[in-house]
Coordinates of C-alpha atoms and ligand atoms in Angstrom, one line a residue:
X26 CA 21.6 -38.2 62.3
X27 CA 21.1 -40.8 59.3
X28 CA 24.1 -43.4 58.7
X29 CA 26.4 -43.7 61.6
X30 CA 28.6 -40.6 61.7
X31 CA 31.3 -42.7 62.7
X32 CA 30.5 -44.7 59.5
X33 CA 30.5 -42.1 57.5
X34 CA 33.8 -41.3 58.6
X35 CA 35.6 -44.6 58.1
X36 CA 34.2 -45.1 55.1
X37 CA 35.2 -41.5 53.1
X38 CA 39.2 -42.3 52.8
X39 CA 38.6 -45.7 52.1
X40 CA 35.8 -44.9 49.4
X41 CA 37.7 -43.7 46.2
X42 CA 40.2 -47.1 46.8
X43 CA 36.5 -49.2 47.4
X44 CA 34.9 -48.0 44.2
X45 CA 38.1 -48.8 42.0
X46 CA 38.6 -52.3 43.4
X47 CA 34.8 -53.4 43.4
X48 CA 33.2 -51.2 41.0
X49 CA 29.9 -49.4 41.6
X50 CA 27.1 -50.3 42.6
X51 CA 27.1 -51.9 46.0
X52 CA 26.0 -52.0 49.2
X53 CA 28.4 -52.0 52.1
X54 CA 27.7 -52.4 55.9
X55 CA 29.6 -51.4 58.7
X56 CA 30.8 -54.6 61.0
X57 CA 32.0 -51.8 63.8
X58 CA 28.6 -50.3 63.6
X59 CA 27.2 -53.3 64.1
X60 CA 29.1 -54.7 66.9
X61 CA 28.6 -51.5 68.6
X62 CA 24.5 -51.5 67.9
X63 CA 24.3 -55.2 69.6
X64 CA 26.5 -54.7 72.3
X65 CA 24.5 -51.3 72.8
X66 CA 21.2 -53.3 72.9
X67 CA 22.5 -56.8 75.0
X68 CA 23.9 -53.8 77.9
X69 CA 20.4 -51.6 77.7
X70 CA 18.7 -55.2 78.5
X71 CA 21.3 -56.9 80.8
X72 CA 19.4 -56.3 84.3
X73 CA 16.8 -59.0 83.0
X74 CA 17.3 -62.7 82.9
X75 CA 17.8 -64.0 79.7
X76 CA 17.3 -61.1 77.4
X77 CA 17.6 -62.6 73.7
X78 CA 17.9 -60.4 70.3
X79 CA 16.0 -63.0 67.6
X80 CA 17.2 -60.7 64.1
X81 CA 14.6 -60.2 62.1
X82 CA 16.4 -62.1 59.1
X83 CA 14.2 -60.5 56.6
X84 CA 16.4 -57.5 57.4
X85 CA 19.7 -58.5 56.3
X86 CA 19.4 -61.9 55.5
X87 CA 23.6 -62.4 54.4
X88 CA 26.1 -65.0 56.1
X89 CA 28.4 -62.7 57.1
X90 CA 26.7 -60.3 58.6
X91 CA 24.6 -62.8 60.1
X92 CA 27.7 -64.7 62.0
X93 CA 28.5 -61.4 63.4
X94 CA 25.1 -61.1 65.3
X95 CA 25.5 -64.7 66.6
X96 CA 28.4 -64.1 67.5
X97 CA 27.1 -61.4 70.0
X98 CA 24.4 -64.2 71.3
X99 CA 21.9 -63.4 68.8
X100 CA 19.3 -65.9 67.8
X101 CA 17.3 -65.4 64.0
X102 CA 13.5 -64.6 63.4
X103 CA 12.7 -66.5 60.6
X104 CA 9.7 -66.8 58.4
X105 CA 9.9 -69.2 55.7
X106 CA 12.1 -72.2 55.0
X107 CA 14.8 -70.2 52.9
X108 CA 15.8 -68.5 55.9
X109 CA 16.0 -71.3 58.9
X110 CA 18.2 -73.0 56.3
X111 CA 20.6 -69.4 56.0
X112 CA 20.0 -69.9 60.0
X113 CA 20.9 -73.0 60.6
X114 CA 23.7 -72.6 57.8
X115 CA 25.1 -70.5 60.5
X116 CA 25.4 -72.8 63.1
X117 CA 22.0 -71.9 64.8
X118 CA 19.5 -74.2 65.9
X119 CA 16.7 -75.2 68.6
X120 CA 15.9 -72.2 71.0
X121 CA 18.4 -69.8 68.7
X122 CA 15.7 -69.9 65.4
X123 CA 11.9 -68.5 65.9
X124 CA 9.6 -69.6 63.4
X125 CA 7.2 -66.5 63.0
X126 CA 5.4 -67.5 59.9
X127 CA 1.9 -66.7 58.8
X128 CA -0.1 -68.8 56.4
X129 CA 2.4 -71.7 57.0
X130 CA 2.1 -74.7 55.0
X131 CA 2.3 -78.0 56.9
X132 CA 5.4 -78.9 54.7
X133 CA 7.2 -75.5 56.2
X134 CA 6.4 -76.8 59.9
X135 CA 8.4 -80.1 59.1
X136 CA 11.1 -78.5 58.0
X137 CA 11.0 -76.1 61.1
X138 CA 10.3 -79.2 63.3
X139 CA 13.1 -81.2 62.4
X140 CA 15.8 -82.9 64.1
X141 CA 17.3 -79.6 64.8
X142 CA 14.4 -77.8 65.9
X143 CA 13.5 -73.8 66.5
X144 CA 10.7 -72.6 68.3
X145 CA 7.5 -72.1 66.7
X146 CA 5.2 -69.0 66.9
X147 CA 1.9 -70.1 65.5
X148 CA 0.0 -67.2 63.9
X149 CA -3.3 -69.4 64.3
X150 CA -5.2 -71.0 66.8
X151 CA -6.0 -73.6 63.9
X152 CA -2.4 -74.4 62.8
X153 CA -1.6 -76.1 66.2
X154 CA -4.1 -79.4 65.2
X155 CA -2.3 -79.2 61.8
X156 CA 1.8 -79.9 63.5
X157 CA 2.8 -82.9 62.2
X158 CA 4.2 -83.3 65.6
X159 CA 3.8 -82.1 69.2
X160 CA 7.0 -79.6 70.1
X161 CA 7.6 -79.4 73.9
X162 CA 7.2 -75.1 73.6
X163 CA 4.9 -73.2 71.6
X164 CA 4.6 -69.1 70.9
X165 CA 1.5 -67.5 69.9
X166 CA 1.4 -64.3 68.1
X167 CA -1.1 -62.1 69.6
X168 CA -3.1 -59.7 68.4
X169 CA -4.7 -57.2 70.5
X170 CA -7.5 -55.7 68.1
X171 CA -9.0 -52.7 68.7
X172 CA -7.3 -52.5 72.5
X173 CA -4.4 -51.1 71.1
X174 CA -4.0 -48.5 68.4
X175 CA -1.2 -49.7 65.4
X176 CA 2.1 -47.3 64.6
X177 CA 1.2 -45.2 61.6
X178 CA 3.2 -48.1 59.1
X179 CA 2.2 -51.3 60.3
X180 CA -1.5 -49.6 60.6
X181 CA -4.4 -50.9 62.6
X182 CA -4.2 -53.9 64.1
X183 CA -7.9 -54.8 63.5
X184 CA -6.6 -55.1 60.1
X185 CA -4.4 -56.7 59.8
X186 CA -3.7 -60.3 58.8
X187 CA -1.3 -61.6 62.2
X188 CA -1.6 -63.1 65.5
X189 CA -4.9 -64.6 67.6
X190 CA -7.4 -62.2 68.8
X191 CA -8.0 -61.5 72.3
X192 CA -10.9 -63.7 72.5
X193 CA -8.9 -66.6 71.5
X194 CA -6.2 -67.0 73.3
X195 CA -6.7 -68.6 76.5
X196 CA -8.0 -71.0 74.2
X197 CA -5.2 -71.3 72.1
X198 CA -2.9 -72.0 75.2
X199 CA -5.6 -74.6 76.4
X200 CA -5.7 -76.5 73.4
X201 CA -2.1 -77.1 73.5
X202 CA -1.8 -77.8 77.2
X203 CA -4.7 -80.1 76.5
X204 CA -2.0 -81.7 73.6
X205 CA 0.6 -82.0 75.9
X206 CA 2.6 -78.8 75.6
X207 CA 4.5 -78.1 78.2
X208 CA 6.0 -74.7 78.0
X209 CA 4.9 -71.6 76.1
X210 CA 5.6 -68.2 75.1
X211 CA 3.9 -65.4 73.4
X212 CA 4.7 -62.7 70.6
X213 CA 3.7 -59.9 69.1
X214 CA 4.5 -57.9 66.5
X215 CA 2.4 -53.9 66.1
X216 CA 5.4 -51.2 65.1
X217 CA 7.4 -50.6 62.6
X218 CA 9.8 -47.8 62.4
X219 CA 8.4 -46.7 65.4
X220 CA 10.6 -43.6 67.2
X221 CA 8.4 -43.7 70.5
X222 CA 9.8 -45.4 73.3
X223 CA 7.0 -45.6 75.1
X224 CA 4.9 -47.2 72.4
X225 CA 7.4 -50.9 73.3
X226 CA 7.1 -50.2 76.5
X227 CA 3.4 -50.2 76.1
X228 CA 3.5 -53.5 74.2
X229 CA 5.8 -55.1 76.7
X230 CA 3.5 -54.2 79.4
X231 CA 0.1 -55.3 77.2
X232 CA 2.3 -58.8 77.6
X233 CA 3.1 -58.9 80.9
X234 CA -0.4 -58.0 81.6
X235 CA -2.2 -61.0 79.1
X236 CA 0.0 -63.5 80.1
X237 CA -0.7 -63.1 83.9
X238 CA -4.8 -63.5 82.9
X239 CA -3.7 -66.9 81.1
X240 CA -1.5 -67.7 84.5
X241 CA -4.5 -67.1 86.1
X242 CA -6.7 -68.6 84.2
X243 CA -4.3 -71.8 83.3
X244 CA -1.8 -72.2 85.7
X245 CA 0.7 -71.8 82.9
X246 CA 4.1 -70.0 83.8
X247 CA 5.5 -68.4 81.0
X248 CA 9.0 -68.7 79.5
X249 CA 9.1 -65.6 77.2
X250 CA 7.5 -62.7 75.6
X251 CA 8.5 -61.2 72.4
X252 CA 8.0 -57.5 71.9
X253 CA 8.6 -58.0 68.4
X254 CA 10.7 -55.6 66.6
X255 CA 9.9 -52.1 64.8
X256 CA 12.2 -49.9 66.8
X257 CA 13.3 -47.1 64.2
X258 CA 15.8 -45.5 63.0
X259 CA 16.2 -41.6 62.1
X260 CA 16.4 -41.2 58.5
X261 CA 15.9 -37.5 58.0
X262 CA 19.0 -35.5 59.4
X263 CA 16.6 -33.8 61.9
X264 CA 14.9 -37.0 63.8
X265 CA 16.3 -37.8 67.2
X266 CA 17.6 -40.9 67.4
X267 CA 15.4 -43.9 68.9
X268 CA 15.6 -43.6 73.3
X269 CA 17.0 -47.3 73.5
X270 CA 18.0 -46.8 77.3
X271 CA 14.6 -45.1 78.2
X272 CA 12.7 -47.9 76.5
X273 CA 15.3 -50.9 78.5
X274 CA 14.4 -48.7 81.8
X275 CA 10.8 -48.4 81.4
X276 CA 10.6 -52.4 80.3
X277 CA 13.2 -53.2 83.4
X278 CA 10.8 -51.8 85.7
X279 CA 7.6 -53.5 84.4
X280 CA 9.5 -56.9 84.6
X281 CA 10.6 -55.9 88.5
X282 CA 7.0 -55.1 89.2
X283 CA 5.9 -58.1 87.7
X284 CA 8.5 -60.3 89.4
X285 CA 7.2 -58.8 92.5
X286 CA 3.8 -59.0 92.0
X287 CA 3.7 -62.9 91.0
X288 CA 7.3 -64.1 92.0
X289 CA 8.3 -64.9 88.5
X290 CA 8.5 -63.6 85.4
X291 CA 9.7 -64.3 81.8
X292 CA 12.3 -64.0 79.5
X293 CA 12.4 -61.1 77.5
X294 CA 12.6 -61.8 73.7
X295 CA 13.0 -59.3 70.8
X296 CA 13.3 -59.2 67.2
X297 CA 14.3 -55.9 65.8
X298 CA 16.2 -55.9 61.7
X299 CA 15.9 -51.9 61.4
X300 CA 17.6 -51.1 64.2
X301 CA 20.7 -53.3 64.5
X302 CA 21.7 -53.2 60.8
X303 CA 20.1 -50.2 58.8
X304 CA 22.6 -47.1 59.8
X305 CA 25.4 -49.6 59.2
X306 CA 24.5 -49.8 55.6
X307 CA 25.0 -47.2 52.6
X308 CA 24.1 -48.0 48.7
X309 CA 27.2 -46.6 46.8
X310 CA 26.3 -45.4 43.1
X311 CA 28.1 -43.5 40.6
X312 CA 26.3 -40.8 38.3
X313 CA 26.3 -41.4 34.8
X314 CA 24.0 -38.9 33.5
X315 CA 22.4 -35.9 33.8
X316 CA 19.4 -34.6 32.2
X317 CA 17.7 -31.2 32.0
X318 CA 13.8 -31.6 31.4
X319 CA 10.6 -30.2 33.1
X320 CA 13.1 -31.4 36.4
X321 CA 17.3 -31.5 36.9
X322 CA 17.6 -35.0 36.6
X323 CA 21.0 -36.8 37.8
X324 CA 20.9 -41.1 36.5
X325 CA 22.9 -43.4 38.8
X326 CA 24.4 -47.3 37.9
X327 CA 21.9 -48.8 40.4
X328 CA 17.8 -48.9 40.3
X329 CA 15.0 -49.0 42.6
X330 CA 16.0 -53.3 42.6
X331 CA 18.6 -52.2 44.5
X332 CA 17.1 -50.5 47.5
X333 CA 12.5 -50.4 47.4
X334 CA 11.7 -48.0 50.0
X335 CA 12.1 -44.7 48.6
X336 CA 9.8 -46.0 45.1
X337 CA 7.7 -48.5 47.4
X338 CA 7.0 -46.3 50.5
X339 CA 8.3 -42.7 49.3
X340 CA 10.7 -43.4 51.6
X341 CA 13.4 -40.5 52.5
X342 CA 17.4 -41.9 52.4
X343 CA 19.8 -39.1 53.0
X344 CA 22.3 -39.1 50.0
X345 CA 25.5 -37.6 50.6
X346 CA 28.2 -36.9 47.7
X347 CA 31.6 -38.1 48.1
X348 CA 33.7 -34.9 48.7
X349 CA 30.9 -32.2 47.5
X350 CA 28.9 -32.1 50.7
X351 CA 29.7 -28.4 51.2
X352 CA 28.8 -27.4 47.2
X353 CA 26.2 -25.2 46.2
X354 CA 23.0 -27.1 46.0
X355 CA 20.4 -27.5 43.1
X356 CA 17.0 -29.2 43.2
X357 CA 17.2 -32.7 41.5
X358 CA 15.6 -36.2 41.2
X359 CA 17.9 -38.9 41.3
X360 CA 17.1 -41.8 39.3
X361 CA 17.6 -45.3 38.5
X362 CA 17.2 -47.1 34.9
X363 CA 13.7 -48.9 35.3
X364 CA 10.7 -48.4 33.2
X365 CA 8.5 -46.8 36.2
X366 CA 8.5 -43.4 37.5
X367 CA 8.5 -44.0 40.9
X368 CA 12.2 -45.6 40.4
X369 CA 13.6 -42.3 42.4
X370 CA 16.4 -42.9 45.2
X371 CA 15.3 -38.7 45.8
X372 CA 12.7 -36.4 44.7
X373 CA 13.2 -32.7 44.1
X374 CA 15.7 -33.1 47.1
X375 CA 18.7 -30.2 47.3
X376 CA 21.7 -31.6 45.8
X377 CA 25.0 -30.1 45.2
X378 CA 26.0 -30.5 41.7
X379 CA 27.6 -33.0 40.3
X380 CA 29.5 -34.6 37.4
X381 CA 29.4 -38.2 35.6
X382 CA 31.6 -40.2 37.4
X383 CA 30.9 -38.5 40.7
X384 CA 29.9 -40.9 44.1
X385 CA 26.9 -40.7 45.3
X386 CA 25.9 -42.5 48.9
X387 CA 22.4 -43.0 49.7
X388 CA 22.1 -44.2 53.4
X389 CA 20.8 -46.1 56.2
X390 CA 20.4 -49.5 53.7
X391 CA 21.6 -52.1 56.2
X392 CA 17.8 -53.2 56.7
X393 CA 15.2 -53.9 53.8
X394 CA 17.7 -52.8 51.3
X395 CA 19.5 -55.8 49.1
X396 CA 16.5 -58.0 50.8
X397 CA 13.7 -56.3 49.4
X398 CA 15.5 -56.6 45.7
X399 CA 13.8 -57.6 43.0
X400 CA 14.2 -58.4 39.3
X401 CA 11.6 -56.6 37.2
X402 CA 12.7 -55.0 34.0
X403 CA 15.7 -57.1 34.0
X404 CA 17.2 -55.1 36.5
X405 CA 20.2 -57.3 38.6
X406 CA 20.6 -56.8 42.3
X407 CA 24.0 -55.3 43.2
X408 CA 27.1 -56.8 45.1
X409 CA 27.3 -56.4 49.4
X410 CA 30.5 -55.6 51.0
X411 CA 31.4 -55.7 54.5
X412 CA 33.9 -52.7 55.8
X413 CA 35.8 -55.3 58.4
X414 CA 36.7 -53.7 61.6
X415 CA 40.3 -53.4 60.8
X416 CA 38.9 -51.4 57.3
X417 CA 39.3 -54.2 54.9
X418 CA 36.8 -54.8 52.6
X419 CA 35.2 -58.0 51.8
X420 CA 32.7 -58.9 48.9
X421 CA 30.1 -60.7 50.9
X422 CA 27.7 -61.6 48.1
X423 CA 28.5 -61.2 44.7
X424 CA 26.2 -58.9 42.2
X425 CA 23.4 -60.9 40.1
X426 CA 24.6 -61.5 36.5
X427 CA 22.5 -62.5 33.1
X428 CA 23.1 -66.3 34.2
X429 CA 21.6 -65.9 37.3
X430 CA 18.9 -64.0 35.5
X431 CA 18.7 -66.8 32.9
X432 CA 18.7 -69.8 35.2
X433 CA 14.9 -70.4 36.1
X434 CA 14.8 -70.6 32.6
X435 CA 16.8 -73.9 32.4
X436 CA 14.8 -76.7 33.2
X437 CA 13.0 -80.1 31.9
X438 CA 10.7 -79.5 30.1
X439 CA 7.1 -80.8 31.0
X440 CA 3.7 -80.4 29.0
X441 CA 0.2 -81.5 29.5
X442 CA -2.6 -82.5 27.0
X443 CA -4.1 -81.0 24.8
X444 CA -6.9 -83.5 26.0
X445 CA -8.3 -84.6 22.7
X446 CA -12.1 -85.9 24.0
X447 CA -12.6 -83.7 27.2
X448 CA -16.2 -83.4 27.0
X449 CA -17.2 -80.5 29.8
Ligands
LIG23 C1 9.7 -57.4 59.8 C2 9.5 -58.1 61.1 C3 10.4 -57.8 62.1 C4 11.5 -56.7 62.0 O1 11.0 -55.5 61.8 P1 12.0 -54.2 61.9 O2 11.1 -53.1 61.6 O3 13.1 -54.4 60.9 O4 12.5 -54.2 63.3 C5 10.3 -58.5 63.3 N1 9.3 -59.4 63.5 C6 8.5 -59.7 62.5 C7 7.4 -60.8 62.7 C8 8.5 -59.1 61.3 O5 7.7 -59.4 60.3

């Protein structure tokens, strides 16, 4: 089922009063939802020693929303400067902030390395000579090549751009044992919206076995992995949900046999966005137009700025419409304003009818929604709300305006030559 049922159904009464006080379009995410999704994932997890959640910020990269995962003993998965600082902003810091960046810039790793710290997950064997100091843990991110086949979106992992290969990464622990390191972990990240259990499981137990060659190897006792994140969600109304408890079992177990087998074991680290936040998270949009063409088109207040998957990915989101779900349906594109065709929230998708003025809610947006907006045709991201457990409404981030549109704009000017006597 797409969108949190429960969702769905705190969020109709309120809706009519939402639209009127905040105006369409927004997003707005579900703090219950939420609550429940972490608590949900800290329980599946709690029979192993220090089990830590590291949100993918990417995600859902707002305050609010943020301070409510910390709150449930989340740390942040960060990749670039912007988002330690939203991090730390937060009241995170050291061991509560992973660094997983790729193609880092030495500038990036000062910030990261600074008096308040995080851990770093180098993507390179080459970046650890570049630190511009020595941390006391390091994380690589591995990449297992051709031993393991990728999840149909992230693709294969032989191509992809991430992580040390297999070949290198006793080495890579080596060299920073050889640097003084003293403690280390190791990542990696090969799903996204995956729906098969098994496939973590897999990845926990690819882990569990590399680490114990390095151990070998080494001597090094590890004090994480991290699985990464890619656990999915069901979009279409027909997908069964993602088997959290199967996958916690199947990883519990691994981590018991490893603790037997070498009398210790790790932490277990994740860092899933999809999955915590995106059913907790609807784009509300009115219709204000229809046209009849070669297709039924309805035109909504918001654009593909707003939410990229469906135009990016041809990514499905369920729509619903407020009080017409059990209409007579017609087959429609729904559409935002921008100049490209593939700026479609729905595609020939069976609709009932509607009228100008009528809400439409296009669901599961609480991941790679707002934080893949863009500005291209002059299009201006939307507003977020947050539906507060005791169902009041607050505006979390305000919606983009023309100054904000306007303001990389303002700025000293600076000019160079033209050099009158370059001679090439
Ligand atoms: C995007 C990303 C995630 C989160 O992916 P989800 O599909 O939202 O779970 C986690 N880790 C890394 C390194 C990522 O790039």
């Amino acid at each position: 089922m797409p969108m949190s049922a429960q969702f769905k159904n705190r969020l109709a009464p309120l809706l009519p009063q939402i639209v009127h006080t905040f105006g369409t379009p927004f997003h707005i995410y579900d703090e219950t939802g939420i609550n429940q999704t972490c608590d949900e994932l800290n329980t599946a997890f709690e029979k192993i020693d220090g089990f830590k959640e590291y949100f993918a910020v990417k995600a859902l990269p707002n305050p609010s929303i943020m301070t409510l995962l910390k709150n449930k003993g989340f740390g942040f998965d960060c990749s670039s400067t912007p988002e330690i600082t939203l991090s730390r902003n937060i009241g995170s810091q050291g061991k509560d902030i992973m660094f997983t960046s790729n193609n880092t810039s030495t500038q990036q790793f000062k910030t990261a390395l600074n008096k308040e710290g995080c851990i770093l997950n180098l993507d390179d064997i080459s970046l650890i000579s570049k630190l511009p100091e020595i941390p006391e843990l390091i994380c690589f991110r591995y990449n297992p090549g051709s031993r393991r086949n990728g999840n149909k979106i992230i693709g294969n992992p032989m191509e992809s751009k991430y992580g040390v290969t297999h070949d290198q990464i006793v080495a890579a622990y080596k060299k920073s044992m050889d640097l003084g390191i003293k403690r280390f972990g190791i990542h990696t990240m090969l799903a996204s919206n995956e729906l098969d259990y098994t496939y973590m499981v897999e990845t926990c137990d690819m882990l569990l076995a590399i680490i114990k060659e390095v151990h070998g190897k080494l001597g090094i006792q590890f004090d994480f992995i991290n699985i990464g994140g890619g656990l999915g969600i069901p979009y279409t109304p027909n997908t069964p949900e993602f088997d959290l408890s199967a996958m916690a079992a199947g990883i519990t177990r691994s981590f018991r046999a490893f603790k037997k087998q070498n009398g210790w074991a790790p932490k277990l680290y994740m860092e899933s966005g999809r999955f915590i936040t995106g059913p907790h998270g609807a784009l509300v949009t009115s219709v204000i137009n229809h046209k009849k063409t070669y297709r039924d088109y309805v035109g909504v207040d918001t654009s593909m700025s707003a939410l990229m998957r469906p135009g990016m990915y041809e990514a499905y989101h369920h729509i619903h419409i407020h009080n017409k779900e059990d209409a007579p349906t017609k087959k429609v594109d729904v559409v935002g304003a921008l100049c490209e065709n593939n700026d479609k929230f729905a595609v020939q998708r069976d609709l009932p009818a509607t009228v100008e003025g009528d809400i439409l809610v296009i669901h599961d947006t609480g991941a790679h929604g707002h934080a893949m907006g863009f500005n291209y045709n002059g299009q201006l991201r939307p507003k977020e709300l947050l539906l507060r457990k005791d169902l009041g409404v607050e505006l979390i981030r305000r919606a983009e305006t023309m100054d904000d549109y306007f303001t990389t704009l303002n700025f000293d000017r600076k000019t160079m030559g033209p050099v009158s006597n370059f001679h090439p």
